[in-house]
mmCIF file of C-alpha atoms and ligand atoms in Angstrom:
data_model
loop_
_atom_site.group_PDB
_atom_site.id
_atom_site.type_symbol
_atom_site.label_atom_id
_atom_site.label_comp_id
_atom_site.label_asym_id
_atom_site.label_seq_id
_atom_site.Cartn_x
_atom_site.Cartn_y
_atom_site.Cartn_z
ATOM 1 C CA MET A 1 -20.475 -29.379 -11.175
ATOM 2 C CA THR A 2 -22.353 -26.308 -12.040
ATOM 3 C CA ASP A 3 -22.135 -22.831 -10.457
ATOM 4 C CA THR A 4 -25.783 -22.930 -9.566
ATOM 5 C CA HIS A 5 -25.043 -25.597 -6.983
ATOM 6 C CA ARG A 6 -22.118 -23.579 -5.418
ATOM 7 C CA GLY A 7 -24.210 -20.697 -3.980
ATOM 8 C CA PRO A 8 -25.022 -17.213 -5.118
ATOM 9 C CA VAL A 9 -23.074 -14.745 -7.168
ATOM 10 C CA THR A 10 -21.861 -11.858 -4.994
ATOM 11 C CA ILE A 11 -20.021 -8.608 -5.594
ATOM 12 C CA GLY A 12 -16.676 -8.090 -4.020
ATOM 13 C CA ILE A 13 -15.230 -4.514 -3.747
ATOM 14 C CA ASP A 14 -11.732 -3.852 -2.657
ATOM 15 C CA VAL A 15 -11.827 -0.312 -1.284
ATOM 16 C CA GLY A 16 -8.202 0.645 -1.229
ATOM 17 C CA GLY A 17 -6.739 3.941 -0.523
ATOM 18 C CA THR A 18 -5.794 4.609 -4.148
ATOM 19 C CA ASN A 19 -7.775 2.197 -6.276
ATOM 20 C CA LEU A 20 -11.317 0.662 -5.990
ATOM 21 C CA ARG A 21 -11.620 -2.830 -7.563
ATOM 22 C CA ALA A 22 -14.947 -4.369 -7.856
ATOM 23 C CA GLY A 23 -16.266 -7.556 -9.527
ATOM 24 C CA THR A 24 -19.008 -10.122 -9.677
ATOM 25 C CA VAL A 25 -17.578 -13.336 -8.215
ATOM 26 C CA ASP A 26 -19.076 -16.794 -8.376
ATOM 27 C CA ALA A 27 -18.691 -19.444 -5.629
ATOM 28 C CA ALA A 28 -15.619 -20.911 -7.234
ATOM 29 C CA GLY A 29 -13.806 -17.611 -6.836
ATOM 30 C CA ARG A 30 -13.975 -16.713 -10.524
ATOM 31 C CA VAL A 31 -14.408 -12.943 -11.294
ATOM 32 C CA HIS A 32 -16.874 -12.132 -13.980
ATOM 33 C CA ALA A 33 -17.765 -8.640 -14.867
ATOM 34 C CA ARG A 34 -15.462 -6.094 -13.209
ATOM 35 C CA ILE A 35 -14.988 -2.303 -12.694
ATOM 36 C CA ASP A 36 -11.678 -0.769 -11.655
ATOM 37 C CA THR A 37 -11.501 3.017 -10.779
ATOM 38 C CA ASP A 38 -9.786 5.485 -8.472
ATOM 39 C CA THR A 39 -10.992 5.802 -4.850
ATOM 40 C CA PRO A 40 -12.665 9.198 -4.258
ATOM 41 C CA ARG A 41 -11.436 11.299 -1.355
ATOM 42 C CA ALA A 42 -14.775 12.427 0.027
ATOM 43 C CA ALA A 43 -17.081 10.032 1.923
ATOM 44 C CA GLU A 44 -20.150 11.053 -0.090
ATOM 45 C CA ASP A 45 -18.414 10.667 -3.395
ATOM 46 C CA LEU A 46 -17.127 7.237 -2.304
ATOM 47 C CA GLU A 47 -20.587 6.063 -1.238
ATOM 48 C CA ASP A 48 -22.160 7.253 -4.452
ATOM 49 C CA LEU A 49 -19.452 5.554 -6.479
ATOM 50 C CA LEU A 50 -20.018 2.307 -4.525
ATOM 51 C CA VAL A 51 -23.839 2.417 -5.091
ATOM 52 C CA ASP A 52 -23.223 3.122 -8.889
ATOM 53 C CA THR A 53 -20.772 0.258 -9.074
ATOM 54 C CA VAL A 54 -23.060 -2.249 -7.460
ATOM 55 C CA ALA A 55 -25.880 -1.124 -9.813
ATOM 56 C CA ALA A 56 -23.697 -1.463 -12.843
ATOM 57 C CA LEU A 57 -22.380 -4.953 -11.863
ATOM 58 C CA SER A 58 -25.888 -6.062 -11.054
ATOM 59 C CA ALA A 59 -27.099 -4.825 -14.496
ATOM 60 C CA ALA A 60 -24.420 -6.942 -16.081
ATOM 61 C CA GLN A 61 -25.707 -10.163 -14.478
ATOM 62 C CA PRO A 62 -28.164 -12.434 -16.315
ATOM 63 C CA ALA A 63 -31.747 -11.904 -15.013
ATOM 64 C CA ASP A 64 -31.901 -15.587 -13.708
ATOM 65 C CA ARG A 65 -28.754 -15.285 -11.602
ATOM 66 C CA PRO A 66 -28.959 -11.917 -9.764
ATOM 67 C CA VAL A 67 -26.325 -10.607 -7.369
ATOM 68 C CA ALA A 68 -27.250 -11.710 -3.740
ATOM 69 C CA ALA A 69 -25.009 -9.601 -1.543
ATOM 70 C CA VAL A 70 -22.042 -7.224 -1.389
ATOM 71 C CA GLY A 71 -18.745 -7.587 0.337
ATOM 72 C CA LEU A 72 -16.390 -4.705 1.018
ATOM 73 C CA ALA A 73 -12.701 -5.224 1.712
ATOM 74 C CA VAL A 74 -11.761 -2.121 3.638
ATOM 75 C CA ALA A 75 -8.141 -0.867 4.282
ATOM 76 C CA GLY A 76 -8.910 -0.048 7.880
ATOM 77 C CA PHE A 77 -10.314 -1.003 11.248
ATOM 78 C CA VAL A 78 -13.619 -2.787 10.892
ATOM 79 C CA SER A 79 -16.030 -3.241 13.957
ATOM 80 C CA ARG A 80 -16.127 -6.733 15.469
ATOM 81 C CA GLU A 81 -19.745 -6.892 14.086
ATOM 82 C CA ARG A 82 -18.154 -6.146 10.648
ATOM 83 C CA ASP A 83 -20.862 -3.497 9.897
ATOM 84 C CA ARG A 84 -18.907 -0.243 10.663
ATOM 85 C CA VAL A 85 -15.574 1.192 9.646
ATOM 86 C CA ARG A 86 -13.964 2.487 12.863
ATOM 87 C CA PHE A 87 -10.958 4.136 11.347
ATOM 88 C CA ALA A 88 -9.345 3.846 7.944
ATOM 89 C CA PRO A 89 -6.212 6.033 7.536
ATOM 90 C CA HIS A 90 -6.421 6.309 3.804
ATOM 91 C CA LEU A 91 -10.302 6.463 3.489
ATOM 92 C CA PRO A 92 -12.746 9.152 4.433
ATOM 93 C CA TRP A 93 -14.788 6.928 6.893
ATOM 94 C CA ARG A 94 -14.508 7.580 10.639
ATOM 95 C CA ASP A 95 -16.822 5.400 12.857
ATOM 96 C CA THR A 96 -19.163 5.157 9.899
ATOM 97 C CA ALA A 97 -22.006 2.511 9.774
ATOM 98 C CA VAL A 98 -21.180 1.647 6.161
ATOM 99 C CA ALA A 99 -23.317 -1.429 5.906
ATOM 100 C CA ASP A 100 -26.395 0.431 7.199
ATOM 101 C CA LEU A 101 -25.669 3.269 4.866
ATOM 102 C CA LEU A 102 -25.224 1.157 1.679
ATOM 103 C CA THR A 103 -27.797 -1.713 2.222
ATOM 104 C CA PRO A 104 -30.908 0.463 1.668
ATOM 105 C CA ARG A 105 -29.208 2.346 -1.247
ATOM 106 C CA THR A 106 -28.108 -0.860 -3.115
ATOM 107 C CA GLY A 107 -31.033 -3.034 -1.965
ATOM 108 C CA LEU A 108 -28.494 -5.749 -1.014
ATOM 109 C CA PRO A 109 -26.985 -6.958 2.233
ATOM 110 C CA VAL A 110 -23.624 -5.446 2.659
ATOM 111 C CA PHE A 111 -20.788 -7.140 4.677
ATOM 112 C CA LEU A 112 -17.445 -5.558 5.706
ATOM 113 C CA GLU A 113 -14.127 -7.232 6.230
ATOM 114 C CA HIS A 114 -10.669 -5.817 6.705
ATOM 115 C CA ASP A 115 -8.889 -5.941 3.336
ATOM 116 C CA ALA A 116 -6.054 -8.164 4.465
ATOM 117 C CA ASN A 117 -8.406 -10.513 6.131
ATOM 118 C CA SER A 118 -10.401 -10.591 2.876
ATOM 119 C CA ALA A 119 -7.246 -11.393 0.949
ATOM 120 C CA ALA A 120 -6.409 -14.145 3.571
ATOM 121 C CA TRP A 121 -9.866 -15.682 3.147
ATOM 122 C CA ALA A 122 -9.345 -15.721 -0.635
ATOM 123 C CA GLU A 123 -5.858 -17.277 -0.304
ATOM 124 C CA LEU A 124 -7.146 -19.877 1.975
ATOM 125 C CA VAL A 125 -10.308 -20.833 0.198
ATOM 126 C CA PHE A 126 -9.125 -20.409 -3.551
ATOM 127 C CA GLY A 127 -5.361 -20.670 -3.207
ATOM 128 C CA PRO A 128 -3.295 -23.847 -3.145
ATOM 129 C CA ALA A 129 -5.104 -26.030 -0.612
ATOM 130 C CA GLY A 130 -3.848 -27.487 2.490
ATOM 131 C CA GLU A 131 -0.908 -25.129 2.932
ATOM 132 C CA GLY A 132 -0.744 -24.596 6.583
ATOM 133 C CA GLU A 133 -2.582 -23.880 9.694
ATOM 134 C CA ASN A 134 -0.527 -20.884 10.714
ATOM 135 C CA VAL A 135 -0.441 -18.325 7.923
ATOM 136 C CA ALA A 136 0.539 -14.705 7.834
ATOM 137 C CA VAL A 137 -0.772 -12.594 4.992
ATOM 138 C CA VAL A 138 1.021 -9.349 4.455
ATOM 139 C CA ALA A 139 -0.631 -7.131 1.835
ATOM 140 C CA LEU A 140 1.579 -4.349 0.399
ATOM 141 C CA GLY A 141 -0.571 -1.710 -1.044
ATOM 142 C CA THR A 142 -0.896 2.004 -0.483
ATOM 143 C CA GLY A 143 -0.199 0.930 3.159
ATOM 144 C CA VAL A 144 0.339 -2.509 4.616
ATOM 145 C CA GLY A 145 -2.549 -4.819 5.555
ATOM 146 C CA ALA A 146 -1.994 -8.020 7.481
ATOM 147 C CA ALA A 147 -3.922 -11.043 8.510
ATOM 148 C CA LEU A 148 -3.103 -13.952 10.830
ATOM 149 C CA LEU A 149 -4.591 -17.413 10.634
ATOM 150 C CA ILE A 150 -3.680 -19.256 13.793
ATOM 151 C CA ASP A 151 -4.575 -22.882 13.848
ATOM 152 C CA GLY A 152 -6.696 -22.235 10.839
ATOM 153 C CA ARG A 153 -8.700 -19.594 12.571
ATOM 154 C CA MET A 154 -8.645 -15.835 11.750
ATOM 155 C CA TYR A 155 -7.062 -13.979 14.579
ATOM 156 C CA ARG A 156 -8.929 -10.791 15.364
ATOM 157 C CA GLY A 157 -7.574 -9.784 18.702
ATOM 158 C CA SER A 158 -9.677 -8.405 21.595
ATOM 159 C CA THR A 159 -11.148 -5.466 19.827
ATOM 160 C CA GLY A 160 -11.192 -6.643 16.232
ATOM 161 C CA VAL A 161 -8.369 -4.440 14.807
ATOM 162 C CA ALA A 162 -5.444 -6.834 15.164
ATOM 163 C CA PRO A 163 -3.018 -7.374 13.531
ATOM 164 C CA GLU A 164 -1.415 -4.156 12.394
ATOM 165 C CA LEU A 165 1.852 -5.511 11.206
ATOM 166 C CA GLY A 166 2.381 -2.566 8.981
ATOM 167 C CA HIS A 167 2.885 -0.416 12.054
ATOM 168 C CA LEU A 168 5.685 -2.479 13.495
ATOM 169 C CA PRO A 169 8.527 0.029 13.986
ATOM 170 C CA VAL A 170 11.330 -1.444 11.966
ATOM 171 C CA VAL A 171 13.564 1.664 11.420
ATOM 172 C CA PRO A 172 14.819 3.497 14.428
ATOM 173 C CA ASP A 173 13.875 7.283 14.019
ATOM 174 C CA GLY A 174 12.660 6.518 10.587
ATOM 175 C CA ARG A 175 9.985 8.268 8.541
ATOM 176 C CA VAL A 176 7.056 9.742 10.349
ATOM 177 C CA CYS A 177 3.949 7.525 9.991
ATOM 178 C CA PRO A 178 0.372 8.912 10.061
ATOM 179 C CA CYS A 179 -0.142 6.490 12.998
ATOM 180 C CA GLY A 180 1.991 8.830 15.089
ATOM 181 C CA LYS A 181 5.024 6.667 15.206
ATOM 182 C CA ARG A 182 8.230 6.625 13.287
ATOM 183 C CA GLY A 183 9.867 4.008 11.185
ATOM 184 C CA CYS A 184 6.798 1.829 10.583
ATOM 185 C CA LEU A 185 7.047 -1.134 8.182
ATOM 186 C CA GLU A 186 4.550 0.376 5.835
ATOM 187 C CA ARG A 187 6.580 3.594 5.559
ATOM 188 C CA TYR A 188 9.299 1.287 3.948
ATOM 189 C CA CYS A 189 7.405 -1.529 2.294
ATOM 190 C CA SER A 190 4.272 -0.304 0.335
ATOM 191 C CA GLY A 191 3.478 1.532 -2.895
ATOM 192 C CA THR A 192 3.699 4.866 -0.934
ATOM 193 C CA ALA A 193 7.087 3.784 0.445
ATOM 194 C CA LEU A 194 8.504 3.031 -3.037
ATOM 195 C CA ALA A 195 7.760 6.561 -4.057
ATOM 196 C CA ALA A 196 9.119 8.060 -0.862
ATOM 197 C CA THR A 197 12.331 6.092 -1.138
ATOM 198 C CA ALA A 198 12.666 7.078 -4.797
ATOM 199 C CA ARG A 199 12.372 10.740 -3.886
ATOM 200 C CA GLU A 200 15.006 10.381 -1.201
ATOM 201 C CA MET A 201 17.450 8.544 -3.463
ATOM 202 C CA LEU A 202 16.947 11.066 -6.318
ATOM 203 C CA ALA A 203 18.037 13.726 -3.954
ATOM 204 C CA ASP A 204 20.768 11.852 -1.942
ATOM 205 C CA ARG A 205 22.238 9.131 -4.198
ATOM 206 C CA PRO A 206 23.722 10.938 -7.275
ATOM 207 C CA GLU A 207 25.710 7.877 -8.188
ATOM 208 C CA LEU A 208 22.433 6.092 -9.170
ATOM 209 C CA LEU A 209 21.578 8.808 -11.559
ATOM 210 C CA PRO A 210 20.517 9.187 -14.304
ATOM 211 C CA SER A 211 17.056 7.622 -13.707
ATOM 212 C CA VAL A 212 13.921 7.722 -15.700
ATOM 213 C CA LEU A 213 12.267 8.643 -12.384
ATOM 214 C CA GLY A 214 14.167 11.925 -12.574
ATOM 215 C CA GLU A 215 12.114 12.929 -15.586
ATOM 216 C CA ILE A 216 8.848 12.840 -13.470
ATOM 217 C CA PRO A 217 7.934 15.841 -11.392
ATOM 218 C CA VAL A 218 9.108 14.667 -7.927
ATOM 219 C CA GLU A 219 5.747 14.992 -6.196
ATOM 220 C CA GLN A 220 4.171 13.015 -8.835
ATOM 221 C CA ILE A 221 6.263 9.912 -8.562
ATOM 222 C CA GLY A 222 4.086 6.959 -7.692
ATOM 223 C CA GLY A 223 4.984 3.372 -6.590
ATOM 224 C CA VAL A 224 3.828 2.086 -9.975
ATOM 225 C CA ASP A 225 6.390 4.382 -11.734
ATOM 226 C CA VAL A 226 9.063 2.963 -9.470
ATOM 227 C CA ALA A 227 8.017 -0.673 -10.171
ATOM 228 C CA ARG A 228 7.907 -0.035 -13.983
ATOM 229 C CA ALA A 229 11.301 1.597 -13.975
ATOM 230 C CA ALA A 230 12.780 -1.248 -11.894
ATOM 231 C CA ALA A 231 11.279 -3.885 -14.248
ATOM 232 C CA ASP A 232 12.986 -1.948 -17.088
ATOM 233 C CA GLY A 233 16.307 -2.178 -15.212
ATOM 234 C CA ASP A 234 16.634 1.431 -13.972
ATOM 235 C CA ARG A 235 19.362 1.401 -11.401
ATOM 236 C CA LEU A 236 17.857 3.838 -8.977
ATOM 237 C CA ALA A 237 14.513 2.133 -9.129
ATOM 238 C CA ARG A 238 16.195 -1.255 -8.598
ATOM 239 C CA ALA A 239 17.989 0.268 -5.521
ATOM 240 C CA VAL A 240 14.640 1.456 -4.337
ATOM 241 C CA MET A 241 13.281 -2.244 -4.637
ATOM 242 C CA ALA A 242 16.411 -3.488 -2.751
ATOM 243 C CA ASP A 243 15.664 -1.038 0.040
ATOM 244 C CA MET A 244 12.054 -2.272 0.332
ATOM 245 C CA ALA A 245 13.237 -5.952 0.133
ATOM 246 C CA HIS A 246 15.653 -5.302 3.048
ATOM 247 C CA TRP A 247 12.942 -3.883 5.321
ATOM 248 C CA LEU A 248 10.438 -6.433 4.346
ATOM 249 C CA GLY A 249 12.837 -9.149 5.312
ATOM 250 C CA VAL A 250 13.421 -7.474 8.605
ATOM 251 C CA GLY A 251 9.606 -7.130 9.232
ATOM 252 C CA LEU A 252 8.873 -10.679 8.240
ATOM 253 C CA SER A 253 11.462 -11.984 10.553
ATOM 254 C CA ILE A 254 9.792 -10.121 13.516
ATOM 255 C CA VAL A 255 6.454 -11.610 12.381
ATOM 256 C CA ALA A 256 8.017 -15.115 12.440
ATOM 257 C CA ASP A 257 9.791 -14.474 15.810
ATOM 258 C CA VAL A 258 6.441 -13.605 17.360
ATOM 259 C CA PHE A 259 4.170 -16.056 15.494
ATOM 260 C CA ASP A 260 6.159 -18.970 13.866
ATOM 261 C CA PRO A 261 4.037 -19.403 10.899
ATOM 262 C CA ASP A 262 4.208 -22.190 8.320
ATOM 263 C CA LEU A 263 3.498 -19.776 5.442
ATOM 264 C CA ILE A 264 3.799 -16.081 4.739
ATOM 265 C CA VAL A 265 1.892 -14.839 1.741
ATOM 266 C CA VAL A 266 2.829 -11.381 0.375
ATOM 267 C CA ALA A 267 -0.183 -9.919 -1.332
ATOM 268 C CA GLY A 268 -1.378 -6.526 -2.377
ATOM 269 C CA GLY A 269 -0.636 -4.338 -5.426
ATOM 270 C CA VAL A 270 3.017 -4.233 -4.906
ATOM 271 C CA SER A 271 3.245 -7.972 -4.943
ATOM 272 C CA ALA A 272 2.766 -7.765 -8.737
ATOM 273 C CA SER A 273 6.454 -6.860 -8.676
ATOM 274 C CA ALA A 274 7.556 -9.719 -6.449
ATOM 275 C CA ALA A 275 10.102 -10.818 -8.853
ATOM 276 C CA LEU A 276 12.013 -7.753 -8.166
ATOM 277 C CA PHE A 277 12.087 -7.940 -4.312
ATOM 278 C CA LEU A 278 10.887 -11.180 -2.868
ATOM 279 C CA ASP A 279 14.089 -13.263 -3.213
ATOM 280 C CA ASP A 280 16.117 -10.441 -1.469
ATOM 281 C CA ALA A 281 13.436 -10.215 1.215
ATOM 282 C CA ARG A 282 13.615 -14.103 1.935
ATOM 283 C CA ARG A 283 17.425 -13.834 2.232
ATOM 284 C CA VAL A 284 17.204 -11.009 4.712
ATOM 285 C CA TYR A 285 14.400 -12.927 6.559
ATOM 286 C CA ALA A 286 16.450 -16.136 6.759
ATOM 287 C CA GLY A 287 19.414 -14.277 8.119
ATOM 288 C CA ARG A 288 17.496 -12.478 10.798
ATOM 289 C CA VAL A 289 14.872 -14.843 12.140
ATOM 290 C CA THR A 290 15.906 -16.172 15.545
ATOM 291 C CA GLY A 291 17.308 -19.688 15.401
ATOM 292 C CA ALA A 292 17.722 -19.644 11.598
ATOM 293 C CA GLY A 293 19.642 -22.890 10.610
ATOM 294 C CA HIS A 294 17.935 -24.628 13.595
ATOM 295 C CA ARG A 295 14.277 -24.373 12.584
ATOM 296 C CA ARG A 296 12.103 -24.850 9.565
ATOM 297 C CA LEU A 297 11.699 -21.455 8.006
ATOM 298 C CA ALA A 298 8.180 -20.345 6.832
ATOM 299 C CA ARG A 299 7.670 -20.563 3.182
ATOM 300 C CA ILE A 300 7.280 -17.114 1.725
ATOM 301 C CA ARG A 301 5.343 -16.879 -1.493
ATOM 302 C CA ARG A 302 3.529 -14.227 -3.393
ATOM 303 C CA SER A 303 -0.234 -14.276 -3.543
ATOM 304 C CA GLU A 304 -1.582 -16.405 -6.416
ATOM 305 C CA LEU A 305 -4.580 -14.268 -6.682
ATOM 306 C CA GLY A 306 -2.612 -10.986 -7.133
ATOM 307 C CA LEU A 307 -4.579 -7.827 -7.188
ATOM 308 C CA ASP A 308 -7.915 -9.582 -7.039
ATOM 309 C CA ALA A 309 -7.307 -11.404 -3.565
ATOM 310 C CA ALA A 310 -9.144 -8.825 -1.480
ATOM 311 C CA LEU A 311 -12.030 -8.493 -4.012
ATOM 312 C CA ILE A 312 -12.439 -12.213 -4.285
ATOM 313 C CA GLY A 313 -12.207 -12.621 -0.488
ATOM 314 C CA ALA A 314 -14.782 -9.866 0.084
ATOM 315 C CA ALA A 315 -17.214 -11.432 -2.259
ATOM 316 C CA GLU A 316 -16.635 -14.797 -0.382
ATOM 317 C CA VAL A 317 -17.311 -13.045 2.996
ATOM 318 C CA ALA A 318 -20.558 -11.783 1.605
ATOM 319 C CA ARG A 319 -21.485 -15.168 0.253
ATOM 320 C CA ARG A 320 -20.776 -16.803 3.679
ATOM 321 C CA GLY A 321 -22.459 -13.980 5.526
ATOM 322 C CA LEU A 322 -25.605 -14.624 3.599
ATOM 323 C CA ARG A 323 -25.447 -18.293 4.483
ATOM 324 C CA THR A 324 -24.808 -17.631 8.091
ATOM 325 C CA ALA A 325 -27.785 -15.158 8.266
ATOM 326 C CA ALA A 326 -29.945 -17.768 6.707
ATOM 327 C CA GLU A 327 -28.905 -20.344 9.178
ATOM 328 C CA GLN A 328 -29.378 -18.062 12.216
ATOM 329 C CA GLN A 329 -33.056 -17.353 11.097
ATOM 330 C CA GLY A 330 -33.601 -20.915 11.845
ATOM 331 C CA THR A 331 -31.508 -21.177 15.087
ATOM 332 C CA GLY A 332 -31.614 -17.688 16.616
ATOM 333 C CA ALA A 333 -27.901 -17.755 16.819
ATOM 334 C CA ASP A 334 -25.794 -14.646 17.500
ATOM 335 C CA PRO A 335 -26.318 -12.209 14.567
ATOM 336 C CA ALA A 336 -23.189 -10.444 15.523
ATOM 337 C CA ASP A 337 -21.011 -12.990 13.690
ATOM 338 C CA PRO A 338 -22.058 -12.732 10.062
ATOM 339 C CA GLY A 339 -18.933 -14.250 8.557
ATOM 340 C CA PRO A 340 -16.634 -17.291 8.634
ATOM 341 C CA THR A 341 -14.308 -17.767 11.506
ATOM 342 C CA ASP A 342 -12.966 -21.284 11.226
ATOM 343 C CA ALA A 343 -10.961 -22.095 8.270
ATOM 344 C CA ARG A 344 -11.213 -25.727 8.843
ATOM 345 C CA ASN A 345 -14.899 -25.597 8.261
ATOM 346 C CA LEU A 346 -14.438 -23.781 4.937
ATOM 347 C CA ASP A 347 -15.301 -25.421 1.696
ATOM 348 C CA ARG A 348 -12.074 -24.984 -0.118
ATOM 349 C CA GLY A 349 -13.805 -24.178 -3.288
ATOM 350 C CA ARG A 350 -12.285 -26.976 -5.546
HETATM 351 ZN ZN1 ZN B 1 2.652 3.583 11.646
#
């Protein structure tokens, strides 16, 4: 088996609200050259950075194996055609034809996919094989991304924006969410949420002090600081993690009540700290899901691909998009479906 027989090398870029992770990915899902950086706030800066990143990664490829396409995993609503970003709460794009903007500037076909869908593809194609037909992927990052595979197919809803599990209201009269509601899951289970809960506990829970988080200017506390402190045994940071675990368990029990999956994969940057919260979340989940004790509970595991899941999945979307485009040139099929839709037809990559 050689890579040459497994399709082209593509670039996957996970365009998160905070971090931008890019890499060259082969058809077996292996990441080669990579670039990690911060996500710029302004649209022009972001587009310039994407063009520069593609150029740098392309330059690192051997001349006989050039990059064939680019896939962007976007934390937001992507059009059904997967060429536009409709709305991305943590990114500067609003109804922006990102693929049309970037294709001429990079000289490569550009494919977009929702970041959680990208992570779900990567988990499905390159994760442990044959795990289930009904899979929920919940990606805990700056916000919460989610993807549903139902009977092995990506569920996209009627308008292409579903599912937004991060905006399930789980806490009555809870924190205000940029979506306009209160108490959304992502306000309690995300990197942003870890920082918010830490700030609240520093102010309201004197019994948890002292904490190393108290030494950081309060507005500068980030989710990573909380995760690091919790890993070091800081009591307040551990309490922050326990709070997230509780609400994650509640949220996942709602997901299971609606959708009854075989498997729930917890992905995203925060999943790097899964050892600090996932067992507690499983306990809350098992206690809350309707009919617990009388049904098989979904297995809940952390992403095996970790931080790279969306990057690898985006590269895979680009690779399959290229192949679909090539097939359509011969068949005149609908060009509005550039990517994979049926997991059962996927080469599982091993
Ligand atoms: Zn919300």
